[in-house]
């Protein structure tokens, strides 16, 4: 990944239920391309890909559902209870996701693009090539309340989900730009519009 993208590359991140999707939707409405690590993670193990073949080699055909795709629910249970299995699966998927994101950034010919990477702080050593980091930030109490409402889970599980991610402090330490998203989503419109102009100016000045 030595090649430098032509476009300014902004890595967007944030904790679970911080509001990343609400922010990326607004950038997309302005015509900005958003390349999502979650989309990449699905595409790199589609049927017929080397990624899925490697998963089968590591976990057996039982990792697949009846349609020949990765049985995500079964694998989620398996890796949640077995850290070794989780590391094996991540070693197959994560490098492919990084390459997928890099390839799309290289192909960009617009002024700038966004890479939506939820686990950026946990993997920042692999993303030193991005130009800036944009954090969508919310207090943990807000994240927990949103998770409980959105997913219908208990507060204990919601808190456990937060505990398995990088801390808010770690993410803030990486951020060049921060969108604070603890209130009404409508407030995001102005924040995104201002950042859009800033990124266009930064891209023009390169």
Tab-separated table of C-alpha atoms in Angstrom:
chain	number	residue	atom	x	y	z
A	1	UNK	CA	0.000	0.000	0.000
A	2	UNK	CA	2.798	2.411	-0.863
A	3	UNK	CA	0.872	4.285	-3.558
A	4	UNK	CA	-0.688	7.570	-2.429
A	5	UNK	CA	-4.276	8.243	-3.445
A	6	UNK	CA	-4.931	11.256	-5.647
A	7	UNK	CA	-7.918	12.313	-3.541
A	8	UNK	CA	-7.740	13.586	0.026
A	9	UNK	CA	-8.640	10.571	2.164
A	10	UNK	CA	-10.625	11.071	5.366
A	11	UNK	CA	-11.057	8.096	7.695
A	12	UNK	CA	-14.368	8.400	9.539
A	13	UNK	CA	-14.756	6.476	12.773
A	14	UNK	CA	-16.712	6.394	16.020
A	15	UNK	CA	-17.918	4.028	18.695
A	16	UNK	CA	-20.991	1.839	18.341
A	17	UNK	CA	-24.204	3.920	18.138
A	18	UNK	CA	-22.271	7.186	17.946
A	19	UNK	CA	-24.094	8.089	14.732
A	20	UNK	CA	-21.577	7.285	11.985
A	21	UNK	CA	-24.257	6.287	9.472
A	22	UNK	CA	-26.201	9.505	10.004
A	23	UNK	CA	-23.025	11.450	9.224
A	24	UNK	CA	-21.977	9.421	6.180
A	25	UNK	CA	-25.482	9.775	4.692
A	26	UNK	CA	-25.093	13.542	4.827
A	27	UNK	CA	-21.698	13.469	3.122
A	28	UNK	CA	-23.132	11.186	0.435
A	29	UNK	CA	-25.969	13.670	-0.116
A	30	UNK	CA	-23.264	16.232	-0.940
A	31	UNK	CA	-21.852	13.915	-3.602
A	32	UNK	CA	-18.950	12.561	-1.540
A	33	UNK	CA	-18.009	8.910	-2.052
A	34	UNK	CA	-18.052	6.855	1.153
A	35	UNK	CA	-16.272	3.487	1.169
A	36	UNK	CA	-17.426	1.373	4.106
A	37	UNK	CA	-15.287	-1.225	5.884
A	38	UNK	CA	-18.442	-3.159	6.803
A	39	UNK	CA	-19.353	-3.442	3.108
A	40	UNK	CA	-15.788	-4.517	2.353
A	41	UNK	CA	-15.934	-7.208	5.051
A	42	UNK	CA	-18.913	-8.780	3.276
A	43	UNK	CA	-17.547	-8.448	-0.249
A	44	UNK	CA	-14.143	-10.006	0.448
A	45	UNK	CA	-15.769	-13.283	1.540
A	46	UNK	CA	-18.484	-13.526	-1.084
A	47	UNK	CA	-18.896	-16.986	-2.686
A	48	UNK	CA	-16.100	-17.647	-5.153
A	49	UNK	CA	-13.601	-15.303	-3.507
A	50	UNK	CA	-10.182	-16.379	-2.197
A	51	UNK	CA	-11.269	-14.961	1.153
A	52	UNK	CA	-14.152	-17.384	1.539
A	53	UNK	CA	-11.979	-20.275	0.341
A	54	UNK	CA	-9.513	-19.453	3.116
A	55	UNK	CA	-12.327	-19.328	5.693
A	56	UNK	CA	-13.442	-22.810	4.586
A	57	UNK	CA	-9.855	-24.074	4.839
A	58	UNK	CA	-9.624	-22.740	8.385
A	59	UNK	CA	-13.090	-23.585	9.729
A	60	UNK	CA	-14.508	-26.269	7.433
A	61	UNK	CA	-17.606	-26.318	5.246
A	62	UNK	CA	-19.714	-26.014	8.399
A	63	UNK	CA	-18.906	-22.299	8.343
A	64	UNK	CA	-21.277	-21.919	5.389
A	65	UNK	CA	-25.050	-21.623	5.298
A	66	UNK	CA	-27.316	-23.507	2.863
A	67	UNK	CA	-26.717	-20.934	0.123
A	68	UNK	CA	-22.941	-21.349	0.255
A	69	UNK	CA	-22.304	-18.061	2.011
A	70	UNK	CA	-20.607	-17.533	5.339
A	71	UNK	CA	-23.033	-18.364	8.156
A	72	UNK	CA	-22.474	-15.105	9.999
A	73	UNK	CA	-24.665	-15.902	12.999
A	74	UNK	CA	-22.924	-19.234	13.616
A	75	UNK	CA	-19.462	-17.736	13.100
A	76	UNK	CA	-20.268	-14.842	15.409
A	77	UNK	CA	-21.132	-17.293	18.171
A	78	UNK	CA	-18.039	-19.351	17.478
A	79	UNK	CA	-15.535	-16.498	17.539
A	80	UNK	CA	-17.212	-14.801	20.504
A	81	UNK	CA	-16.483	-17.821	22.669
A	82	UNK	CA	-13.093	-18.675	21.147
A	83	UNK	CA	-10.470	-15.890	20.958
A	84	UNK	CA	-8.191	-18.085	18.834
A	85	UNK	CA	-10.940	-18.570	16.241
A	86	UNK	CA	-11.611	-14.842	16.251
A	87	UNK	CA	-7.944	-14.070	15.567
A	88	UNK	CA	-7.894	-16.616	12.736
A	89	UNK	CA	-10.984	-15.106	11.112
A	90	UNK	CA	-9.679	-11.559	11.525
A	91	UNK	CA	-6.336	-12.546	9.979
A	92	UNK	CA	-8.234	-13.656	6.880
A	93	UNK	CA	-10.667	-10.756	6.597
A	94	UNK	CA	-8.888	-7.647	7.911
A	95	UNK	CA	-5.983	-7.493	5.422
A	96	UNK	CA	-8.451	-7.929	2.568
A	97	UNK	CA	-10.644	-5.141	3.940
A	98	UNK	CA	-7.632	-2.827	4.181
A	99	UNK	CA	-6.660	-3.604	0.589
A	100	UNK	CA	-10.269	-3.088	-0.585
A	101	UNK	CA	-10.389	0.345	1.045
A	102	UNK	CA	-6.976	1.317	-0.304
A	103	UNK	CA	-7.899	0.257	-3.838
A	104	UNK	CA	-11.049	2.381	-3.757
A	105	UNK	CA	-9.183	5.375	-2.385
A	106	UNK	CA	-6.615	4.997	-5.188
A	107	UNK	CA	-9.400	4.925	-7.770
A	108	UNK	CA	-10.932	8.193	-6.520
A	109	UNK	CA	-10.661	11.165	-8.868
A	110	UNK	CA	-12.796	13.592	-6.871
A	111	UNK	CA	-11.375	16.102	-4.380
A	112	UNK	CA	-11.830	13.827	-1.374
A	113	UNK	CA	-13.486	10.645	-0.146
A	114	UNK	CA	-14.427	9.075	3.171
A	115	UNK	CA	-13.462	5.660	4.461
A	116	UNK	CA	-15.920	4.523	7.150
A	117	UNK	CA	-13.840	2.390	9.528
A	118	UNK	CA	-15.547	1.580	12.867
A	119	UNK	CA	-12.446	-0.116	14.334
A	120	UNK	CA	-9.933	2.478	13.170
A	121	UNK	CA	-8.430	3.116	16.607
A	122	UNK	CA	-7.881	-0.614	17.116
A	123	UNK	CA	-6.054	-0.885	13.775
A	124	UNK	CA	-4.564	2.563	13.273
A	125	UNK	CA	-1.084	1.219	12.497
A	126	UNK	CA	-2.487	-0.126	9.217
A	127	UNK	CA	-4.092	3.184	8.222
A	128	UNK	CA	-1.247	5.672	8.600
A	129	UNK	CA	-1.639	6.452	4.896
A	130	UNK	CA	-4.954	8.322	5.349
A	131	UNK	CA	-4.788	12.124	5.410
A	132	UNK	CA	-7.160	12.909	8.265
A	133	UNK	CA	-9.331	11.230	10.879
A	134	UNK	CA	-12.906	12.397	11.483
A	135	UNK	CA	-14.472	11.168	14.715
A	136	UNK	CA	-18.216	11.020	15.287
A	137	UNK	CA	-18.324	11.340	19.052
A	138	UNK	CA	-21.019	10.842	21.682
A	139	UNK	CA	-20.868	10.326	25.458
A	140	UNK	CA	-20.984	6.691	26.543
A	141	UNK	CA	-24.313	7.270	28.315
A	142	UNK	CA	-25.816	8.378	24.980
A	143	UNK	CA	-24.337	5.396	23.136
A	144	UNK	CA	-25.786	2.989	25.716
A	145	UNK	CA	-29.232	4.595	25.568
A	146	UNK	CA	-29.217	4.398	21.761
A	147	UNK	CA	-28.116	0.752	21.776
A	148	UNK	CA	-30.834	-0.217	24.235
A	149	UNK	CA	-33.464	1.569	22.130
A	150	UNK	CA	-32.121	0.493	18.727
A	151	UNK	CA	-31.282	-3.154	19.374
A	152	UNK	CA	-33.707	-3.950	22.190
A	153	UNK	CA	-30.898	-5.152	24.457
A	154	UNK	CA	-30.229	-4.656	28.149
A	155	UNK	CA	-27.913	-2.013	29.518
A	156	UNK	CA	-25.409	-4.643	30.701
A	157	UNK	CA	-24.946	-6.038	27.195
A	158	UNK	CA	-24.792	-2.540	25.725
A	159	UNK	CA	-22.044	-1.602	28.160
A	160	UNK	CA	-20.183	-4.830	27.350
A	161	UNK	CA	-20.280	-3.946	23.642
A	162	UNK	CA	-18.645	-0.589	24.426
A	163	UNK	CA	-16.037	-2.246	26.609
A	164	UNK	CA	-14.922	-4.428	23.690
A	165	UNK	CA	-14.053	-1.363	21.590
A	166	UNK	CA	-11.330	1.234	21.889
A	167	UNK	CA	-12.127	3.850	24.509
A	168	UNK	CA	-13.565	7.241	23.719
A	169	UNK	CA	-10.292	8.773	24.930
A	170	UNK	CA	-8.272	6.669	22.478
A	171	UNK	CA	-10.470	7.725	19.572
A	172	UNK	CA	-10.347	11.404	20.522
A	173	UNK	CA	-6.547	11.234	20.626
A	174	UNK	CA	-6.495	10.161	16.958
A	175	UNK	CA	-9.013	12.663	15.648
A	176	UNK	CA	-8.159	15.660	13.480
A	177	UNK	CA	-11.837	16.637	13.327
A	178	UNK	CA	-14.725	15.817	15.674
A	179	UNK	CA	-18.478	15.904	15.101
A	180	UNK	CA	-20.220	15.902	18.465
A	181	UNK	CA	-23.441	13.913	18.097
A	182	UNK	CA	-25.198	13.714	21.428
A	183	UNK	CA	-28.351	15.612	20.474
A	184	UNK	CA	-30.733	15.980	17.572
A	185	UNK	CA	-29.610	14.628	14.214
A	186	UNK	CA	-30.591	17.894	12.527
A	187	UNK	CA	-27.554	19.511	14.160
A	188	UNK	CA	-25.389	17.266	11.989
A	189	UNK	CA	-26.379	19.143	8.832
A	190	UNK	CA	-24.370	22.241	9.699
A	191	UNK	CA	-21.404	20.280	11.046
A	192	UNK	CA	-21.147	18.199	7.872
A	193	UNK	CA	-21.600	21.232	5.601
A	194	UNK	CA	-18.759	23.059	7.385
A	195	UNK	CA	-16.430	20.056	7.199
A	196	UNK	CA	-17.285	19.547	3.531
A	197	UNK	CA	-16.052	23.056	2.748
A	198	UNK	CA	-12.937	22.529	4.854
A	199	UNK	CA	-12.087	19.279	3.096
A	200	UNK	CA	-12.634	20.819	-0.335
A	201	UNK	CA	-10.238	23.623	0.618
A	202	UNK	CA	-7.652	21.175	1.964
A	203	UNK	CA	-7.915	19.073	-1.202
A	204	UNK	CA	-7.484	22.147	-3.399
A	205	UNK	CA	-4.389	23.191	-1.453
A	206	UNK	CA	-2.574	19.869	-1.901
